[in-house]
XYZ file of C-alpha atoms in Angstrom:
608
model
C 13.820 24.801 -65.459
C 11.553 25.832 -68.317
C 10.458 22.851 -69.958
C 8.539 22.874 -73.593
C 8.220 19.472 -74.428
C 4.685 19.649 -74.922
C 4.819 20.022 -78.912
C 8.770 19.909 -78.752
C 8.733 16.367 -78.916
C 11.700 16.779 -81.579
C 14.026 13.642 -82.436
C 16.764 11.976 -83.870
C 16.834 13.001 -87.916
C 16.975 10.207 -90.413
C 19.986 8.098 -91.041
C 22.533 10.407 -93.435
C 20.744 13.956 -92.944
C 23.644 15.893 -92.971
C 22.483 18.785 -89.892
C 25.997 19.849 -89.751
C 28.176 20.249 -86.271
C 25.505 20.520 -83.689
C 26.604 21.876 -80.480
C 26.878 20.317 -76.941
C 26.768 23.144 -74.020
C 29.828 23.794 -71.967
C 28.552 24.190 -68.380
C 32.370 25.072 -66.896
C 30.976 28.293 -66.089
C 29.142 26.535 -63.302
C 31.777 23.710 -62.449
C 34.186 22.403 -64.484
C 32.810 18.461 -63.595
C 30.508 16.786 -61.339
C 34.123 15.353 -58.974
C 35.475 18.962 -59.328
C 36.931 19.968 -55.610
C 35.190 22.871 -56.344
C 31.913 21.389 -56.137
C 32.197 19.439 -52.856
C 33.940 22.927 -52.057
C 30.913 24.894 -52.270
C 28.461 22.079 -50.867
C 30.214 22.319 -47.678
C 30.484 26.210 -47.816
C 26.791 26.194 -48.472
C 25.487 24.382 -45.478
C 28.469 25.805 -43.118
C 26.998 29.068 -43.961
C 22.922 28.484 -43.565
C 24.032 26.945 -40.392
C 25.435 30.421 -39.758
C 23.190 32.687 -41.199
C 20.692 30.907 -39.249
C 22.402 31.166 -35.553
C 22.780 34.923 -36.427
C 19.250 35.959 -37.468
C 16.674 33.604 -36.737
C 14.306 35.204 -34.175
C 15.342 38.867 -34.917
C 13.821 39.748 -38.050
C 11.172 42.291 -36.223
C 14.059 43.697 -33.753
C 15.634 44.470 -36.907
C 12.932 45.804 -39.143
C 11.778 48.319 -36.405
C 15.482 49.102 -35.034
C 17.733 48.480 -37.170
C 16.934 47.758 -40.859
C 20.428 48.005 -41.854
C 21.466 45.009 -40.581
C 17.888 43.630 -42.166
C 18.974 44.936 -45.370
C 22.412 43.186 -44.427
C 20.405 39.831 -43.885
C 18.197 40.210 -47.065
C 22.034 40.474 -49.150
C 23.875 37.365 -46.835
C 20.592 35.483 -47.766
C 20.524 36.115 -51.754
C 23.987 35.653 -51.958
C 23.079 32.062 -50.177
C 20.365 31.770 -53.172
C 22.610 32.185 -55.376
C 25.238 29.395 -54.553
C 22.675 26.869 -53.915
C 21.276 27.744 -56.933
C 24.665 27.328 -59.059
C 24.885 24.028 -57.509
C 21.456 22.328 -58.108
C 21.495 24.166 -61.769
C 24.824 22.117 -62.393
C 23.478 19.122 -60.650
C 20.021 19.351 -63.190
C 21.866 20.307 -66.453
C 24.080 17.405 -65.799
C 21.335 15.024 -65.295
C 18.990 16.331 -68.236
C 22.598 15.576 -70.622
C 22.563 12.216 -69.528
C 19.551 11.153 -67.567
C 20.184 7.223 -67.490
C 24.075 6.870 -65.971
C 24.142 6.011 -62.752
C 27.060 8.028 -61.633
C 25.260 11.145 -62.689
C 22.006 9.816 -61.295
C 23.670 9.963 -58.027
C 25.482 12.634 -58.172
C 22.428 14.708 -58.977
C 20.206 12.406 -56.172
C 23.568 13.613 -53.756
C 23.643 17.447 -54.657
C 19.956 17.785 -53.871
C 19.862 16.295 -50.841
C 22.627 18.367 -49.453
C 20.860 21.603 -50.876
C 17.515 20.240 -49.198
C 19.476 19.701 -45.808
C 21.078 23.502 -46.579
C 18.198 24.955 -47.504
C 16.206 23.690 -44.688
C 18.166 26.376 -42.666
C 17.396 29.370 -44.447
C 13.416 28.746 -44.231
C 12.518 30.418 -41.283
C 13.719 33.707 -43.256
C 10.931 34.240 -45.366
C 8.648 32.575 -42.390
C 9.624 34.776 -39.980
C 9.919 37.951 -42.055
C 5.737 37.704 -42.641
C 5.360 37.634 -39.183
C 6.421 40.981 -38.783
C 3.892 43.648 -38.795
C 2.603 45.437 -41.905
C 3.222 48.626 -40.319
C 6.550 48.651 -38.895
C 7.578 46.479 -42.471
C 6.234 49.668 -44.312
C 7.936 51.778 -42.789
C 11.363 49.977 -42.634
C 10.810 50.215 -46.221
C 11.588 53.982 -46.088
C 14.744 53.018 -46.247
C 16.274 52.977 -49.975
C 18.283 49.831 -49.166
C 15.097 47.570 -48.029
C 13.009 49.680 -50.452
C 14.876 48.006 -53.442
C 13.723 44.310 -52.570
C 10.073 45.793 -52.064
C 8.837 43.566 -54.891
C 10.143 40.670 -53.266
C 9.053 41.449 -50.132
C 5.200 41.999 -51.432
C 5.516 39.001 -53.190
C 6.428 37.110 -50.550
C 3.698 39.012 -48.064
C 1.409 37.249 -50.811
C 2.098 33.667 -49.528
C 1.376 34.969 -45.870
C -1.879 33.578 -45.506
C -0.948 30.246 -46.458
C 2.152 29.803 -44.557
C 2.338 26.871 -41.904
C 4.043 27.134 -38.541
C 7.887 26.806 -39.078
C 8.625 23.156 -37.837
C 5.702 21.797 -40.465
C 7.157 23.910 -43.422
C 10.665 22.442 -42.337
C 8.897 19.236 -42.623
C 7.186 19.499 -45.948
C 10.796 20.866 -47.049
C 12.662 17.895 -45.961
C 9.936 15.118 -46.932
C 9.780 16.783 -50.388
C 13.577 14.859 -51.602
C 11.858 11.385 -50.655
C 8.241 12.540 -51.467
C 7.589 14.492 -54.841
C 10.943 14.936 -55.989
C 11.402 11.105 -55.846
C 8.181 10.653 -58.046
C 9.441 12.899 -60.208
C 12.714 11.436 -60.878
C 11.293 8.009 -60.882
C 8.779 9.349 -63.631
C 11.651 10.995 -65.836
C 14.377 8.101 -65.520
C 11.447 5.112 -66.300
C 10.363 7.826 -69.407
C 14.199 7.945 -70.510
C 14.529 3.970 -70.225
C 11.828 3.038 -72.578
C 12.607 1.782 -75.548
C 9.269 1.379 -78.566
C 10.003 -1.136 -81.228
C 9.593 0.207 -84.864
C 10.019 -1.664 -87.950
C 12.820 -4.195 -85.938
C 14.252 -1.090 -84.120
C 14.221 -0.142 -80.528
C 13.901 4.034 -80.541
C 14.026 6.220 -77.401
C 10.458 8.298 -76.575
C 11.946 11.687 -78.694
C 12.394 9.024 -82.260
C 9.609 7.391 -81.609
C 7.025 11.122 -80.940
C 9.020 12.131 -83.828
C 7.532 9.369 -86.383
C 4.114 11.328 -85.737
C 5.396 13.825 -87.832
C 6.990 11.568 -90.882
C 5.172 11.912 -94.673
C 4.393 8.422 -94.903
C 1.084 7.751 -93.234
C 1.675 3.441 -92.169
C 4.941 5.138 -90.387
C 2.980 7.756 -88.331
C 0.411 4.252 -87.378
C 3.188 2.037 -86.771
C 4.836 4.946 -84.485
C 1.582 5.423 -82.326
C 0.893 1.359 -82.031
C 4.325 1.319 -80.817
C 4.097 4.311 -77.999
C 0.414 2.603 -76.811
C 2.074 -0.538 -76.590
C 4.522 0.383 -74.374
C 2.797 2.975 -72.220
C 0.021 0.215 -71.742
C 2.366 -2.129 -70.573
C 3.394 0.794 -67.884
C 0.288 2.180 -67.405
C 0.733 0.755 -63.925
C 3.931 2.785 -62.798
C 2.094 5.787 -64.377
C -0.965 5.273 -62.632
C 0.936 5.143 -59.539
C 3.286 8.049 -59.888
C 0.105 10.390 -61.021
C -2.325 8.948 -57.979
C 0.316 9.666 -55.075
C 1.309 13.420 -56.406
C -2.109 14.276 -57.381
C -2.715 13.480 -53.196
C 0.692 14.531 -52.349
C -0.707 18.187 -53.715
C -3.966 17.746 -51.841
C -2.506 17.056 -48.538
C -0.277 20.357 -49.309
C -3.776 22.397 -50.027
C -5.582 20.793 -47.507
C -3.129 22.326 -44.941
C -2.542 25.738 -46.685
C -5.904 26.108 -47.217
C -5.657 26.996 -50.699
C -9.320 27.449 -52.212
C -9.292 25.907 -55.284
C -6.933 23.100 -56.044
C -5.109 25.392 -58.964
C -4.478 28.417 -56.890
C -1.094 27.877 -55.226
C 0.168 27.608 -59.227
C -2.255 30.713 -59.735
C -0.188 32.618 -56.402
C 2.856 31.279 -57.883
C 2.273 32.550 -60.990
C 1.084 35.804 -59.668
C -2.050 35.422 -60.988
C -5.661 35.720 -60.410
C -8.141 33.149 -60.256
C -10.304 35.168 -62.624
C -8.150 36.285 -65.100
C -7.490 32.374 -65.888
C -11.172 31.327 -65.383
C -11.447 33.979 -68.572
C -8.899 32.609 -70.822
C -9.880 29.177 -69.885
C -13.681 30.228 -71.064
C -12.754 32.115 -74.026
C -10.489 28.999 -75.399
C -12.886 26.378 -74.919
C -15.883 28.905 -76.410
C -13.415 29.156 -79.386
C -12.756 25.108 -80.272
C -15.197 25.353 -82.961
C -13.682 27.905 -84.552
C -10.034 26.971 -84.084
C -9.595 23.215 -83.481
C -12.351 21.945 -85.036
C -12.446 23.807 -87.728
C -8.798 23.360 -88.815
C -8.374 19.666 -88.100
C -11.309 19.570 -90.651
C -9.971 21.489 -93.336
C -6.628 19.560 -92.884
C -8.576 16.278 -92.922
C -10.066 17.738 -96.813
C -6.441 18.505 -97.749
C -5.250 14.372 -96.876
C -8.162 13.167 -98.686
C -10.383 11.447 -95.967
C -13.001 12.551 -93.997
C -11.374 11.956 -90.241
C -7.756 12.010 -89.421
C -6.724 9.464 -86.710
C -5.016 10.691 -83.651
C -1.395 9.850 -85.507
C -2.158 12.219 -88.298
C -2.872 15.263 -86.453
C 0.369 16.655 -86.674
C 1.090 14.978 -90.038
C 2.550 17.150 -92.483
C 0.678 18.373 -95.472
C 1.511 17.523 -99.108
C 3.129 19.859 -100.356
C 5.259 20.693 -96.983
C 8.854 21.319 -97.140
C 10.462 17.997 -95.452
C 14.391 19.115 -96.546
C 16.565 19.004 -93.555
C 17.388 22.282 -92.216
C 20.967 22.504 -91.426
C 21.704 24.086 -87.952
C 24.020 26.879 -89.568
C 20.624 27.869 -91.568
C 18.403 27.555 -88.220
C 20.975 29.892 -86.301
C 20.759 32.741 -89.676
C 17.457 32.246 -89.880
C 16.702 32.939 -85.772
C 19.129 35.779 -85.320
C 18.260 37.466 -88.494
C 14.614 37.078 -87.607
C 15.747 38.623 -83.878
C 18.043 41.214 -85.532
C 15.086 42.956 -87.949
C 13.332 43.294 -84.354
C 16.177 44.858 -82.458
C 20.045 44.020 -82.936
C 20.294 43.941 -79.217
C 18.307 40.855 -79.154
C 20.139 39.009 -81.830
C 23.236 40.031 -80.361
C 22.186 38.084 -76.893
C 21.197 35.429 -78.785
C 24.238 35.066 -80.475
C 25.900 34.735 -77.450
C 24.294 31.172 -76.814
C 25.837 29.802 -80.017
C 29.516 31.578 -79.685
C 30.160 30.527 -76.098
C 28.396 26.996 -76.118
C 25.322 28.086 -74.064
C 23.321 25.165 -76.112
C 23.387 21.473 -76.129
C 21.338 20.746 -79.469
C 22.265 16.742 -80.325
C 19.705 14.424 -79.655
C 21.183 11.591 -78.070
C 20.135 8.424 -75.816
C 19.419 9.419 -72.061
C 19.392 12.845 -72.707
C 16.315 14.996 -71.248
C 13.207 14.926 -74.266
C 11.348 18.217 -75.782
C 13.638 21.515 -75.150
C 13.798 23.839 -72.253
C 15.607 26.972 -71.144
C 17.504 27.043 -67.742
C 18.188 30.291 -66.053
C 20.253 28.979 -63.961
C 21.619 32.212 -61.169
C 22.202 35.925 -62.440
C 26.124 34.936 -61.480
C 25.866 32.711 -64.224
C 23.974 32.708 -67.359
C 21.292 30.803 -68.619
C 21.796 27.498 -70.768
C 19.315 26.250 -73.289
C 18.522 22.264 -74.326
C 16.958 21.117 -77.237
C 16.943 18.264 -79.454
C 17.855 19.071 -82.977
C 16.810 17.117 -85.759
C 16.472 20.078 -88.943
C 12.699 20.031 -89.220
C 10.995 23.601 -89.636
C 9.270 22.936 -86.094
C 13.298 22.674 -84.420
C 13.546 25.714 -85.786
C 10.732 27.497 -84.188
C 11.694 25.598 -81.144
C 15.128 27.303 -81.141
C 13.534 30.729 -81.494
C 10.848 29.515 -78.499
C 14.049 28.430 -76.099
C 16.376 31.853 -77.229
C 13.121 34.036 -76.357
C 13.466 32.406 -72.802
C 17.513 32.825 -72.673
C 17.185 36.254 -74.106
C 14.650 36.964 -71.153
C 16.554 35.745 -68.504
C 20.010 37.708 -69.692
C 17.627 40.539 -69.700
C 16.441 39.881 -66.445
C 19.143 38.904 -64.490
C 20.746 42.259 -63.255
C 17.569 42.058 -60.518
C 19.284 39.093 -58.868
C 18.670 35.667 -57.633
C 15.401 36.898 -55.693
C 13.761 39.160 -58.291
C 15.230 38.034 -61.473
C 12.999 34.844 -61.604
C 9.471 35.610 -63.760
C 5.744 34.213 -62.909
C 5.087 31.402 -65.664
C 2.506 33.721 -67.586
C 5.064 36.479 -68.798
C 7.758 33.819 -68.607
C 6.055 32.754 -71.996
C 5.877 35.805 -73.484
C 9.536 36.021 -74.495
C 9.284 32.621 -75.805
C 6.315 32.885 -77.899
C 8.015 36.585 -79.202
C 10.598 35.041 -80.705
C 8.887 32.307 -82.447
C 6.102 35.167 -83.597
C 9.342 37.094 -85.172
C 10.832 33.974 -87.032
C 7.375 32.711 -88.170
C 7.115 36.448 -89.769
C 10.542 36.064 -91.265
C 10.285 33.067 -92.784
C 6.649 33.963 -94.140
C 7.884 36.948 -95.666
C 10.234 34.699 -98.147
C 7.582 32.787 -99.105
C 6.805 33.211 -103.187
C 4.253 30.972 -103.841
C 0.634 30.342 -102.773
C 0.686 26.884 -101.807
C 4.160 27.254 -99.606
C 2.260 30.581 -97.868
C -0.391 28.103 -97.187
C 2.114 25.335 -96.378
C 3.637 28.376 -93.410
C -0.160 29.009 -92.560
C -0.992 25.991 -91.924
C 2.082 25.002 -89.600
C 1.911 27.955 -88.087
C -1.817 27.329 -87.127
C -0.922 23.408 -85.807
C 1.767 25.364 -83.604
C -0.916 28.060 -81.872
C -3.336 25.226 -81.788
C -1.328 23.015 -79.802
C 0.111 26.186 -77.907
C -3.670 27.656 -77.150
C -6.203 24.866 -77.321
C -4.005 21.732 -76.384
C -2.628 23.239 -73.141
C -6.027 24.513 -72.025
C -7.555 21.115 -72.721
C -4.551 19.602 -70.458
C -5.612 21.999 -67.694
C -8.822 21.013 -68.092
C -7.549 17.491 -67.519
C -5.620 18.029 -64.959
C -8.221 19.699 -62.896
C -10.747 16.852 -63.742
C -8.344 14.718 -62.824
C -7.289 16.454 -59.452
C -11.124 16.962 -58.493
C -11.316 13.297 -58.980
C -8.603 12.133 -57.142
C -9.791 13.833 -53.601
C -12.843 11.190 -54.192
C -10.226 8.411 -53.652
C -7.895 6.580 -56.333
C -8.130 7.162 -60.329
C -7.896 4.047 -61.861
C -6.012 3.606 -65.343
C -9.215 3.475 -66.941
C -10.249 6.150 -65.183
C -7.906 8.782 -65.686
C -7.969 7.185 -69.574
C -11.733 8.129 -69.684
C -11.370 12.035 -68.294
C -8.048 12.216 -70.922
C -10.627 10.844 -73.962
C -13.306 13.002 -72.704
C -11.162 16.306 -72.880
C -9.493 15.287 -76.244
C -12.608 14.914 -78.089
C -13.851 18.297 -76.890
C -10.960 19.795 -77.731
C -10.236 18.334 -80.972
C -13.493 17.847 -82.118
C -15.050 15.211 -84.473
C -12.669 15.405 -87.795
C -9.942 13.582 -85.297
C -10.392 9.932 -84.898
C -9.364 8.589 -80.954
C -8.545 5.282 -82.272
C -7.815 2.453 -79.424
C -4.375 3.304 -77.422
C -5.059 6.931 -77.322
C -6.603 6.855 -73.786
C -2.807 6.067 -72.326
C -1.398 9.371 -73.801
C -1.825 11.055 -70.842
C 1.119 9.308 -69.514
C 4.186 11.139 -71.090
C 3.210 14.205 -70.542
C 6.124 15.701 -68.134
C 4.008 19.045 -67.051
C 1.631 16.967 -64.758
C 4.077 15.521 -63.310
C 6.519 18.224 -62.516
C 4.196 21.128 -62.219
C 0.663 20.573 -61.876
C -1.586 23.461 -64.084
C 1.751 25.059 -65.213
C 0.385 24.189 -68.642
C -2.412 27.551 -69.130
C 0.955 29.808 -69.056
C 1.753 28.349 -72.641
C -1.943 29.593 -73.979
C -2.046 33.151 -71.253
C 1.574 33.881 -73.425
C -0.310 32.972 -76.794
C -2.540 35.118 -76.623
C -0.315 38.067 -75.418
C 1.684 37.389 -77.293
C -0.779 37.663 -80.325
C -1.918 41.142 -78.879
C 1.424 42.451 -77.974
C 2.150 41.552 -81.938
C -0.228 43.480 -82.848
C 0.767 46.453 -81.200
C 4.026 46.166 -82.411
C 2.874 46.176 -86.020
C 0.736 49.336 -85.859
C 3.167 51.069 -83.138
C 5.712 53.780 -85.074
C 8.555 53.983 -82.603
C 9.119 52.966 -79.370
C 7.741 49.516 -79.166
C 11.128 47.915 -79.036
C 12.217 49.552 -76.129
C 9.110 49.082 -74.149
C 9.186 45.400 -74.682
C 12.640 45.159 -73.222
C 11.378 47.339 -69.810
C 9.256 44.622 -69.869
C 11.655 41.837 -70.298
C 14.338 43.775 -67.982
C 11.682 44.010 -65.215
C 11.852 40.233 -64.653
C 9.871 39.380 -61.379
C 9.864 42.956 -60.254
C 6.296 43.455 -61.898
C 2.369 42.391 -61.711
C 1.048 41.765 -65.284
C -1.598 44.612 -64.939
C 1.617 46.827 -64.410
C 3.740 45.445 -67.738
C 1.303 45.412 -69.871
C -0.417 48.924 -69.600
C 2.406 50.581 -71.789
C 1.034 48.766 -74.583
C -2.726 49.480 -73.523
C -3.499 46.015 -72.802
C -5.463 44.390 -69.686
C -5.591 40.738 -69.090
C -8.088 41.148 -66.588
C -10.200 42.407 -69.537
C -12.161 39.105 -70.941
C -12.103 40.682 -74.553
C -8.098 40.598 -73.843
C -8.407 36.447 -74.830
C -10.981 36.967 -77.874
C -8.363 39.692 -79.214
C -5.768 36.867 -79.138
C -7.837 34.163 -80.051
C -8.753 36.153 -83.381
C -4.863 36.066 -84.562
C -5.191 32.149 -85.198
C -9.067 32.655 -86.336
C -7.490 34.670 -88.722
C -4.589 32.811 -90.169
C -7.494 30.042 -90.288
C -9.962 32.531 -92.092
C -6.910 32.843 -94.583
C -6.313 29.202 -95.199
C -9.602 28.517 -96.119
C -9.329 31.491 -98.383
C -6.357 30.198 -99.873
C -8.237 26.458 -100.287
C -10.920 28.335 -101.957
């Protein structure tokens, strides 16, 4: 799954807002229930058939890719067509859960499903194994062949994880261990975050109500709202502790044995990414703090009236912002005519979502916080969550999640084993869309102070897109460097949180006491250590590819789609050079960067 709950900590609206008929997703194009015959159906086709594909293959993929590399293409289909189906079932299984995280009979069913795709699954994974073990020459030239040929970027991606493959019987290992190793600290972590309940003037609100406070006019609300999150992560500081200590090892043991170099590059191979490139974009964000983070958060702290905002006012809105509820009729005109000025093609994908009940936009109790976008298999179609509450950000957080379902439509006719996109570029989609609704919406505007009202929000958005998610990698790897020293207390890993929160932030924000616990809700370092730089890498391309686009004549639209249609088929270097652009190229990030140093240069104007 894509998650974005980073920022898209959205909520349940006030008593009374009217939002209108908000949508819940139909998922019958996967199965039509979680005790449909189909389902059990399918789980017992599934591991019938690894069982077979594995009798008929294993220990014959170099027979095959010097003698006969028909039946290897044969294999490579039998196999993705095994992707697929195990895919359908554990994107049911995860869609389910994320509806309704906290009943038990879904919490089992989805506990069930995986460990039958595990024990499945643990069959096919000598394929990939065993297909690196054959020799670069005779692989080369099977690949002569136009069948093999077409899976080539597969194949070279995989050829990429060569040198830190184990031998088969550990990797079957690692795959088994992982349902009762990290993915039970992960579902422990989400199902203790669903169950918590903070207590706000006499009522008990779920995480989502009580983030969304942080946002509310009234200034003792956004206090009240932060007292009551460090309250109650304090008093669970201990389960957090835990959960973050043992997968924080759990990852070293994993590198230890793969021999990864640095304890961020098996996210950088999986991302398809070098080391550099992200070293750069790292360096150029945190060079740029004084001039984005610290020099906003400044100016906002001028426009409240006090000389330091505390940590609850951050994202506090300004004055003179628009707090109206925005119905979710208006949010869907507002994204697909923002999508339709682009390219009609676009909007028309994204309409899809809304006409065939591809979203599930209620916020309700148990159900998954922040907003993601599920590919689910190319049989399928994706699906997209969020939690809808009619605030300006839900809106940009519908654009964010369509950019990703718009992608993956786009990317799908590649199939289960090439359709799937490295974290970077799977951004860039994302961070399109909201670019293109931002641009709409500030194109209406008729005043000065609600263009510097859009400004400003759209600043707090890149800043907590760009500088936020490099300061959490920055975290993370403090925190990952100082795990392999032994265990982080909770003080500890409070301490490295404070200490990368105040560089990031700078001094107009005030880290009052409760801050240093934080750390502890944020679902990216638990489900996918350092995936949080791709938000900031598709920033900043984002910003450039924008750029582009607005001095580009014809043609832009079309490239941007070859882009979007080549899914995982592609190396960065090779989608970006229609547009002349380089990520390997350190003034790549500074070009980026100066978008929001811009939009900043013009608020101050405007305050002037």
């Amino acid at each position: 799954m894509l998650f974005d709950p980073y920022v898209r900590s959205l909520a349940e609206g006030a008593a009374g807002e009217d939002l209108g008929s908000l949508p819940e997703w139909d998922l019958a194009d996967l199965y039509s229930a979680i005790d449909a015959s189909e389902v059990e159906a399918d789980l017992e086709a599934s591991l019938a058939r690894a069982k077979t594909f594995e009798t008929s293959y294993k220990g014959r993929l170099a027979d095959l890719a010097s003698s006969n590399v028909g039946a290897l293409v044969t294999a490579i289909r039998a196999y993705e067509d095994l992707e697929d189906l195990l895919g359908r079932l554990i994107s049911y299984a995860g869609l389910t859960y994320a509806g309704n995280t906290t009943d038990p009979k879904i919490q089992k069913f989805y506990g069930d499903v995986q460990e039958r795709i595990t024990s499945a699954s643990s069959h096919l994974l000598f394929f990939g194994l065993e297909l690196n073990r054959v020799d670069d020459d005779t692989l080369e030239k099977a690949m002569e062949d136009p069948g093999l040929d077409h899976y080539r970027p597969w194949i070279e991606d995989l050829r990429k994880e060569k040198p830190y493959q184990l031998e088969d019987r550990v990797e079957q290992l690692f795959h088994e261990k992982s349902v009762t190793g990290r993915g039970a600290w992960n579902r422990l972590f989400d199902e203790t975050m669903a169950s918590l309940r903070f207590e706000v003037d006499g009522k008990e609100l779920a995480i989502e109500a009580t983030l969304n406070l942080l946002q509310d006019k009234e200034p003792q609300k956004r206090e009240i709202a932060a007292g009551a999150l460090a309250k109650v992560f304090g008093e669970n500081l201990r389960t957090f502790t835990l959960i973050t200590n043992t997968l924080a090892k759990d990852k070293e043991i994993s590198d230890r044995w793969r021999k990864f170099g640095d304890i961020a590059d098996s996210r950088h191979l999986s991302n398809r990414v070098e080391r550099e490139v992200v070293d750069a974009l790292v360096a150029a964000v945190r060079d740029a703090y004084p001039r984005l983070s610290h020099r906003y958060y400044a100016m906002k702290a001028r426009w409240l009236g006090v000389e330091q905002l505390n940590h609850w006012d951050r994202n506090a809105p300004l004055p003179a912002a628009d707090n109206r509820v925005i119905p979710w009729q208006d949010a869907k005109a507002t994204v697909l005519s923002a999508y339709g000025k682009f390219s009609p093609e676009m909007a028309d994908i994204a309409e899809r979502f809304f006409d065939r009940n591809w979203i599930d936009a209620p916020a309700r109790p148990g159900k998954a916080p922040g907003a993601f976008a599920h590919p689910t298999v190319p049989s399928a179609h994706p699906y997209v969550l969020v939690n809808y509450l009619g605030k300006t950000r839900d809106v940009m957080t519908l654009a964010h999640e369509l950019g990703h379902g718009v992608h993956q439509v786009l990317a799908g006719h590649n199939g289960p084993l090439m359709a799937p996109t490295p974290l970077t570029l799977a951004e860039t989609a994302s961070v399109f869309g909201e670019m293109l609704t931002f641009q709409s919406l500030l194109e209406r505007t008729t005043t000065k102070e609600t263009r510097k009202v859009m400004l400003a929000s759209k600043a707090e958005d890149m800043i907590n897109t760009v500088v936020r998610q490099i300061a959490f990698y920055t975290f993370e790897r403090k925190l990952h460097t100082e795990r392999r020293n032994g265990e982080l207390t909770s003080d500890k890993i409070g301490e490295l949180w404070l200490d990368v929160q105040k560089e990031s932030l700078g001094p107009a924000i005030r880290l009052n006491p409760g801050y240093e616990s934080f750390w502890t809700y944020i679902p990216h370092f638990i489900h996918s250590p350092f995936y949080v730089y791709a938000y900031a890498f598709g920033d900043c391309l984002v910003n450039s590819l924008y750029a582009v686009y607005q001095d580009a004549e014809t043609g832009f639209q079309e490239k941007y789609f070859d882009l979007l249609r080549a899914g995982g088929t592609k190396h960065h270097s090779e989608l970006l050079a229609p547009f002349g652009l380089d990520a390997s190229d350190p003034s790549f990030w500074k070009k980026g960067l100066s978008v929001i140093e811009g939009i900043i240069d013009e608020l101050e104007e405007l305050d002037s």
